[in-house]
Coordinates of C-alpha atoms and ligand atoms in Angstrom, one line a residue:
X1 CA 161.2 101.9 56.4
X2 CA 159.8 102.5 60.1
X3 CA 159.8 106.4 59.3
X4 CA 156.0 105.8 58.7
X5 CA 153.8 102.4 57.1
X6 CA 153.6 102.7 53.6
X7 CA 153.0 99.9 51.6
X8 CA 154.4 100.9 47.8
X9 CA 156.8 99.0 45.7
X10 CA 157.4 101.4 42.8
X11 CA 160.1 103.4 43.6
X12 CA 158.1 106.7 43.0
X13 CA 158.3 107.5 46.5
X14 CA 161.3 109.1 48.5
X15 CA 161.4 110.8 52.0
X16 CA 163.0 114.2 51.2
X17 CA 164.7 116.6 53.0
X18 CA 164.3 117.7 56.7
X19 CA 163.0 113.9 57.5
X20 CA 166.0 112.2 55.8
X21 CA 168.3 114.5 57.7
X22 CA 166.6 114.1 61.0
X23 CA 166.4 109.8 60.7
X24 CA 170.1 109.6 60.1
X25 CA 171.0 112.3 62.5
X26 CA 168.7 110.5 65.1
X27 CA 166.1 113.2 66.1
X28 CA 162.7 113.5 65.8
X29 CA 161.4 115.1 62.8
X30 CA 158.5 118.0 62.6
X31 CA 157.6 116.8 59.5
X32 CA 157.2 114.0 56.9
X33 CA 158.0 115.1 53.1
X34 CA 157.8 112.5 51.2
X35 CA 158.8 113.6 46.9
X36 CA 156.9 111.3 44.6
X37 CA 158.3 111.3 40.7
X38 CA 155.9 112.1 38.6
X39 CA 152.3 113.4 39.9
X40 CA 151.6 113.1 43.6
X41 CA 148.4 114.1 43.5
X42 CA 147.2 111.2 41.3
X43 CA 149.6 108.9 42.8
X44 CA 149.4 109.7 46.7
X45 CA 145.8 109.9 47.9
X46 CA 145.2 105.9 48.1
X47 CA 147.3 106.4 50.7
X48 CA 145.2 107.3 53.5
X49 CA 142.5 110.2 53.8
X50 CA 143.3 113.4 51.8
X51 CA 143.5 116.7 54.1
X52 CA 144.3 119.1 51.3
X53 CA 145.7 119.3 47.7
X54 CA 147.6 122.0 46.1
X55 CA 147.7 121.4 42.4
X56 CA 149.7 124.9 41.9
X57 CA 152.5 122.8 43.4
X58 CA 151.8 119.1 42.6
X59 CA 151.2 118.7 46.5
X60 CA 148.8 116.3 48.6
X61 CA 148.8 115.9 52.4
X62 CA 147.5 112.6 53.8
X63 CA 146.9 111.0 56.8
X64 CA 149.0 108.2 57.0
X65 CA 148.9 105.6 60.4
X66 CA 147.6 108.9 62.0
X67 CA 149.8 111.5 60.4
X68 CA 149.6 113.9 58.3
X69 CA 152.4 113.3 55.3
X70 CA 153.0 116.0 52.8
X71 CA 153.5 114.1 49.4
X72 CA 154.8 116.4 47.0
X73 CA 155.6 116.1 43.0
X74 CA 158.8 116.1 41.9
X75 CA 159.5 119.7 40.8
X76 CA 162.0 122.4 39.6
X77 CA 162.2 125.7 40.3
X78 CA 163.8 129.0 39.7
X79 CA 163.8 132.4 41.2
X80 CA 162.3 134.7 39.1
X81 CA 162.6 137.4 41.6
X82 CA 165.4 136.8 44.1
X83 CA 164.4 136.7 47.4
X84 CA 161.0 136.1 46.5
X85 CA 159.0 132.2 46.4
X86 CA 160.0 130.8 43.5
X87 CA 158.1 129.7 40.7
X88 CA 157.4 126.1 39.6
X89 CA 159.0 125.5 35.9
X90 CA 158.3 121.6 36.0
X91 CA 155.9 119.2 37.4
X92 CA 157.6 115.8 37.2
X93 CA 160.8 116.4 36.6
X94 CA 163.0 114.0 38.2
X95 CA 164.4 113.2 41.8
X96 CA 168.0 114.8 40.8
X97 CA 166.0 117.8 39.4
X98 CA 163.4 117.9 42.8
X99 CA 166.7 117.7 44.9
X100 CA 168.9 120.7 43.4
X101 CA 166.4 123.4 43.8
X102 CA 166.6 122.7 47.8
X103 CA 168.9 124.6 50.4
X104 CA 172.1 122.6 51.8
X105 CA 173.4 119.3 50.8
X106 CA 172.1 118.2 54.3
X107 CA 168.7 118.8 53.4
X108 CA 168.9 116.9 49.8
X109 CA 169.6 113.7 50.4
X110 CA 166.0 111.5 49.1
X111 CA 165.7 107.8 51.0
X112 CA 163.7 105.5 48.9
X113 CA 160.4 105.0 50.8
X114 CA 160.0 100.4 50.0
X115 CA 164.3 99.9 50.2
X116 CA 165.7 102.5 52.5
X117 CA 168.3 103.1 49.7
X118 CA 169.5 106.6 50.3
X119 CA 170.2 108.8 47.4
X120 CA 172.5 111.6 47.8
X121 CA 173.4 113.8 44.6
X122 CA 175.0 116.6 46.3
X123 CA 177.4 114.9 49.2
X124 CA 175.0 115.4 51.8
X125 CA 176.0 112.3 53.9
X126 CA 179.5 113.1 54.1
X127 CA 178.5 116.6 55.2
X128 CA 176.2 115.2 57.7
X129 CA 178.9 113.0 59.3
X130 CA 180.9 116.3 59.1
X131 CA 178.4 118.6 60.7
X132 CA 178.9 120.8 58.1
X133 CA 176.3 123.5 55.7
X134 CA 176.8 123.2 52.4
X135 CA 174.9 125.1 49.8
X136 CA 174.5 123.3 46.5
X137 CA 174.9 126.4 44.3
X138 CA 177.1 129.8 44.8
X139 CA 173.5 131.6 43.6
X140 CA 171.8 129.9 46.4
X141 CA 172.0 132.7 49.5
X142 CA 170.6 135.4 46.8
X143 CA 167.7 133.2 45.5
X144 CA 166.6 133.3 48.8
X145 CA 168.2 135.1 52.1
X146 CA 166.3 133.0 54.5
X147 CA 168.6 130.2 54.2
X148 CA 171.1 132.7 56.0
X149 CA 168.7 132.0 58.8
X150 CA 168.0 128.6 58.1
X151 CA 172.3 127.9 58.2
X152 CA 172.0 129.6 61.4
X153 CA 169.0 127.5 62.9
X154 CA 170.5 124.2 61.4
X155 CA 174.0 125.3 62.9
X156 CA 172.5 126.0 66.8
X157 CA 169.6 123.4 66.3
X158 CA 172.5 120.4 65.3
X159 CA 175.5 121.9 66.2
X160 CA 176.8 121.9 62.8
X161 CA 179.4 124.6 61.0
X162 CA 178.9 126.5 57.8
X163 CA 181.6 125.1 55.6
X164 CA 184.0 127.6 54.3
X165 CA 182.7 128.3 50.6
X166 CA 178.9 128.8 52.0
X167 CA 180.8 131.2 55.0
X168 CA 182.1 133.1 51.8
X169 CA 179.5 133.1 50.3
X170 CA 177.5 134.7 53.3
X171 CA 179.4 136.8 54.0
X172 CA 179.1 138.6 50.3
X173 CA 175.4 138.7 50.8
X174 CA 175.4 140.3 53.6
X175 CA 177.7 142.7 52.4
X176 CA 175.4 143.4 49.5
X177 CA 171.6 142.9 50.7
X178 CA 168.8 143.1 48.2
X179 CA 165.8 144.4 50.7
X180 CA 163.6 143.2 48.3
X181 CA 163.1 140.3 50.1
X182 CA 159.8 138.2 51.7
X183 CA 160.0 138.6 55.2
X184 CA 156.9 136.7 55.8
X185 CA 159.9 133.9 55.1
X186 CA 162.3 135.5 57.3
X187 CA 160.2 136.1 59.8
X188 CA 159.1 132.5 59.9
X189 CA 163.2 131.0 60.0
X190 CA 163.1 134.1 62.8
X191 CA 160.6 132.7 64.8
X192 CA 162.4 128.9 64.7
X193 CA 166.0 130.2 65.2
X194 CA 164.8 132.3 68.0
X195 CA 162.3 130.0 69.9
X196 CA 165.1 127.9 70.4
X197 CA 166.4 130.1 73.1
X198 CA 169.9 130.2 72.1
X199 CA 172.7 132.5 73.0
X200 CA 174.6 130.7 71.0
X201 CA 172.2 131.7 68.2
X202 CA 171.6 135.4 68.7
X203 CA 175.5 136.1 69.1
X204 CA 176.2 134.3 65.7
X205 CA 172.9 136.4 64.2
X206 CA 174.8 140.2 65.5
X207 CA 179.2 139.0 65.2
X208 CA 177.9 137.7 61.5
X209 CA 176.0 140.4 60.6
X210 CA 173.2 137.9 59.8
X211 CA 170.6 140.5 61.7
X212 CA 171.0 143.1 59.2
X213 CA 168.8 141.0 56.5
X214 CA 166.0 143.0 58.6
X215 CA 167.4 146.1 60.4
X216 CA 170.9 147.5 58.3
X217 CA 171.9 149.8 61.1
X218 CA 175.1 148.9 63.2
X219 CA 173.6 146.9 66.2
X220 CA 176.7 145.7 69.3
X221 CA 175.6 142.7 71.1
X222 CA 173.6 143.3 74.7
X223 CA 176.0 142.5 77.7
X224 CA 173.4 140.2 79.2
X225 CA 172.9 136.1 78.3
X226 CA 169.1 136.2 76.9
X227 CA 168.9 132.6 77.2
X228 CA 169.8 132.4 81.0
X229 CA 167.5 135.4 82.0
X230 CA 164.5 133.4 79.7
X231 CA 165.2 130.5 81.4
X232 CA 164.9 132.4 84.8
X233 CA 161.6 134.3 83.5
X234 CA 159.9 132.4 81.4
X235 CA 157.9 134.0 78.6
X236 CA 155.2 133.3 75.8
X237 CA 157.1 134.7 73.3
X238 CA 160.5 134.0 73.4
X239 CA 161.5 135.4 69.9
X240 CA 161.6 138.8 70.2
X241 CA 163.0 138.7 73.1
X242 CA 165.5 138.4 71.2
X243 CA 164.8 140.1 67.9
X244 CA 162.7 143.0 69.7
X245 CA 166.1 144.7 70.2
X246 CA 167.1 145.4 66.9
X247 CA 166.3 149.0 66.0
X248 CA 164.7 149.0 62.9
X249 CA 161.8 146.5 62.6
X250 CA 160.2 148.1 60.0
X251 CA 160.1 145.1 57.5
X252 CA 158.3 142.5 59.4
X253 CA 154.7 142.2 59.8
X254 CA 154.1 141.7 63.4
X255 CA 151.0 140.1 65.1
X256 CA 148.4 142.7 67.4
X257 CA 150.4 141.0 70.7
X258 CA 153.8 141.3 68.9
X259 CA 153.6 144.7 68.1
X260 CA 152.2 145.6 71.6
X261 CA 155.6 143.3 73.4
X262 CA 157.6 146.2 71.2
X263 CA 155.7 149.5 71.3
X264 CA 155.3 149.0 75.0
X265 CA 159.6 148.1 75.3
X266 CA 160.3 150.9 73.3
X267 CA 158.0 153.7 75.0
X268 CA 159.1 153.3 78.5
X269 CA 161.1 156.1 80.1
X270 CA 163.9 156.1 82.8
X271 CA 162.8 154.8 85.9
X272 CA 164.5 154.4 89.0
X273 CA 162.5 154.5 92.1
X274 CA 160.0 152.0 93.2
X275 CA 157.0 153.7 92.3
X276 CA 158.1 154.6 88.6
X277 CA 159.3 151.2 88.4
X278 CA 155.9 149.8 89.1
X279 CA 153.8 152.5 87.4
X280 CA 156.0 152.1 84.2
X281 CA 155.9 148.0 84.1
X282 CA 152.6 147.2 86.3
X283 CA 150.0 145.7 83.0
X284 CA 152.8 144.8 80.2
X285 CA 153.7 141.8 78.8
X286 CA 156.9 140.3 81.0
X287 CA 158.5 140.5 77.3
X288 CA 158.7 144.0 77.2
X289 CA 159.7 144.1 80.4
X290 CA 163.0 141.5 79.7
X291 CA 163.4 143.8 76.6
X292 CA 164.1 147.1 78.9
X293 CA 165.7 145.2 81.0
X294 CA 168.2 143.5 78.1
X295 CA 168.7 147.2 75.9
X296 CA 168.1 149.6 79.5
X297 CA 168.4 149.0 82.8
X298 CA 168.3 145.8 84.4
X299 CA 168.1 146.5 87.5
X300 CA 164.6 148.0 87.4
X301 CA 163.2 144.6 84.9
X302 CA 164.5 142.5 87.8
X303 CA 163.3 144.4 90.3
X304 CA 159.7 144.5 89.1
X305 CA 159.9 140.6 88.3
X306 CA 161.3 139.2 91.7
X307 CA 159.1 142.0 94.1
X308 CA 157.3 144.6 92.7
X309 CA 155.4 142.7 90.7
X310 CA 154.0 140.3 93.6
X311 CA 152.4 143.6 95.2
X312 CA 148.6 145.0 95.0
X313 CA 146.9 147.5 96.2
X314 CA 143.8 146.2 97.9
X315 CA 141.7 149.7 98.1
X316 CA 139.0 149.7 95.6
X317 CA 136.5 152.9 94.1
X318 CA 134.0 150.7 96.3
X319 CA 136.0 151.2 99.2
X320 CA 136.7 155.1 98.4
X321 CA 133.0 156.0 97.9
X322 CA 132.1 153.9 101.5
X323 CA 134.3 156.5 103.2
X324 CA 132.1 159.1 101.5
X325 CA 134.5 160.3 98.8
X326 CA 133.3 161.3 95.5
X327 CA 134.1 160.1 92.4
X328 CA 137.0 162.5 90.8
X329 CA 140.1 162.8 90.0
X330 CA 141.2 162.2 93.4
X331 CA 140.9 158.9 93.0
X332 CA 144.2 158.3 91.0
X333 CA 145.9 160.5 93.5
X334 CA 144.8 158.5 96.5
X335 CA 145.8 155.3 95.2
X336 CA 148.7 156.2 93.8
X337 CA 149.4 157.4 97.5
X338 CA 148.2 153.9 98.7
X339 CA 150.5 152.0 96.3
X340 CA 153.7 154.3 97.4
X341 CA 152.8 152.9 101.1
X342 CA 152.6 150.0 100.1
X343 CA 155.7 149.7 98.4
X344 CA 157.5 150.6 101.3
X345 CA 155.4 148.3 103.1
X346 CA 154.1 145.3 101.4
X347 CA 152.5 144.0 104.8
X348 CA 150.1 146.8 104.8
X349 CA 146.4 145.1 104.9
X350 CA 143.4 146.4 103.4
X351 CA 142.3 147.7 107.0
X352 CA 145.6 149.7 107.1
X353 CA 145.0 151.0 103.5
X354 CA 141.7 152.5 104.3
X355 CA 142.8 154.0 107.1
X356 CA 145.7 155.5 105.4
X357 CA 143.5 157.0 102.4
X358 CA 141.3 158.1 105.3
X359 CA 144.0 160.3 106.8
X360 CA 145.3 161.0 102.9
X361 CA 141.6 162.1 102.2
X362 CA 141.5 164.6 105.0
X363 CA 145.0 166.3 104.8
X364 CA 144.7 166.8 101.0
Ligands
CTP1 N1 164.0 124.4 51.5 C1 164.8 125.2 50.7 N2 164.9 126.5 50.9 C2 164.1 127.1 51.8 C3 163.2 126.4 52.6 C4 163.2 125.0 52.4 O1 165.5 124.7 49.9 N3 164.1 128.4 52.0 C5 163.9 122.9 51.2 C6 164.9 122.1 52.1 O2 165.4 121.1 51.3 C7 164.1 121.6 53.2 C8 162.7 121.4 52.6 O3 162.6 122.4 51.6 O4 164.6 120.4 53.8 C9 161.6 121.5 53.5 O5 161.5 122.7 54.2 P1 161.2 122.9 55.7 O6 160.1 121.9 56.1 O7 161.0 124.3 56.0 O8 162.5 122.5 56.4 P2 163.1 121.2 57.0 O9 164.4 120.9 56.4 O10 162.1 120.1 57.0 O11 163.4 121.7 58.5 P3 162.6 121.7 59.8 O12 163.1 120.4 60.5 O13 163.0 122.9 60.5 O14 161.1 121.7 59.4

């Protein structure tokens, strides 16, 4: 098959999931998985040079015609503790085995790696030409809640609908939530659903209640369209943007710069004129500033990010101690005089400010 050259006549070898899915639905893929029956780690590394093995799982990732291909064992699973990574029962189990422990029908259909031949155990080609999410157990949303998020990913990323058993089944879990949960994986499906930049997405996350797998508290939609205002200001970090809002983030682990984007969102105080506008906003990360501006006040996020922002203060300590002013807490005071001036009157030049902390300098 042209998914990548592999030269293997044994049957042993099927592209799995996500890649499968993505070939017949005509977009690229992230990632090639590729199941092998039996052991992939004995089988799979003549295939090009090994980058790493896991034998925990049975996996092996190669570099195939410049790629790196994850080759994993054929395996079964079950969730010991729900909500938790599950824990390998077999090694070499076979391909119907591999493909039932997996998420929805879309993402277990297996394509034999030498024929093409697809395999499909669960109806996933028929809910593929559908569009529609299909889990392949009724257990499958408590095993693991993520794949709430990963319906809802799969559903903005493809345009696809949650068929109506799986929408049941849903929305039971969310009406019964077992905290208990990994949110290292939810934060992960949070981070893919959200980086997508999708209205679309975040008002399915709040009308279905998806968003209280991390914060349970009642939480009403924002007024404003996240997706156009990220598209007008662009951002690093475009999840949480999004997820930033909800009020109780206490169960994901958050990067040094993460955590900042939502400490700094969530400790500024009512502003309204100029000057508290730019005092409040002038250093942080255009993320927090969308976030006030999405749960606040608007008016003030946009009018840092079209104007404000795009003013400076020339003056400098250097400048201050040339006129003969001593180092103290003055200092602040004169520029903060300066910067009021100035944002009044952005076509003040450094001449002018001088001369205005000059005159500052003598009345005070
Ligand atoms: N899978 C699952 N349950 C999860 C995560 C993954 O059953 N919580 C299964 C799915 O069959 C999925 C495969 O593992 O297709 C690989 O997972 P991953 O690479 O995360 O997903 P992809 O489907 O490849 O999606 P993406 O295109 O987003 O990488």
């Amino acid at each position: 098959m042209d998914i990548i050259k592999i030269y293997d006549n044994s049957d042993k070898l099927y592209y799995i999931g996500g890649v499968v899915r993505d070939k017949l639905l005509g977009v690229e893929s992230f990632d090639i998985d590729i199941t092998c029956i039996g052991n992939a780690i004995e089988y799979c590394a003549k295939f090009g040079k090994v980058i790493q093995e896991n034998p925990e799982f049975g996996t092996i990732r190669v570099e195939v015609d410049g790629r790196a291909v994850d080759f994993a064992s054929t395996r079964s699973e079950v969730y010991e503790k729900k909500g938790h990574l599950p824990v390998v029962t077999k090694i070499g189990c076979t391909l119907k085995e591999d493909v039932m422990r997996r998420d929805f029908t879309i993402n277990a259909l297996a394509m034999n790696v030498s024929t093409g031949e697809i395999v499909d155990y669960t109806g996933g080609l028929k809910d593929l030409k559908n569009k529609k999410l299909r889990v392949l157990h009724d257990g499958s949303f408590v095993d693991d809640p993520t794949r709430i998020i990963r319906g809802l990913k799969f559903r903005v990323r493809f345009g696809f609908e949650l068929e109506e058993h799986t929408r049941h089944l849903q929305e039971d879990y969310l009406k019964n939530i077992n905290y208990d949960m990994s949110y290292k994986r939810v934060k992960k499906e949070l981070i893919e659903t959200f980086n997508l930049n999708s209205q679309h997405a975040f008002e399915i996350f709040v009308n279905e209640g998806i968003y209280k797998l991390v914060s349970p508290a009642e939480f009403k939609l924002p007024e404003v369209n996240i997706e156009n205002l990220i598209k007008k200001y662009p951002v690093k970090n475009i999840w949480p943007v999004y997820v930033g809002l909800l009020p109780d983030l206490s169960r994901l682990e958050f990067t040094k710069e993460e955590r900042k984007i939502i400490e700094d969102f969530r400790s500024i105080g009512s502003v309204k004129t100029d000057f508290e506008i730019y005092k409040a906003f002038d250093g942080l990360a255009a993320e927090s500033i969308l976030l006030y501006g999405i749960a606040k006040n608007m008016n003030a996020a946009v009018r840092y990010l079209d104007v404000l922002c795009g003013i400076k203060i020339s003056l400098s300590g250097n400048d201050l101690l040339k006129l003969g002013i001593e180092p103290s807490p003055k200092y602040q005071e004169i520029f903060d005089y300066i910067l009021r001036e100035k944002l009044k009157n952005p076509a003040l030049t450094h001449d002018d400010e001088i001369q205005l902390a000059k005159e500052y300098f003598t009345v005070n």
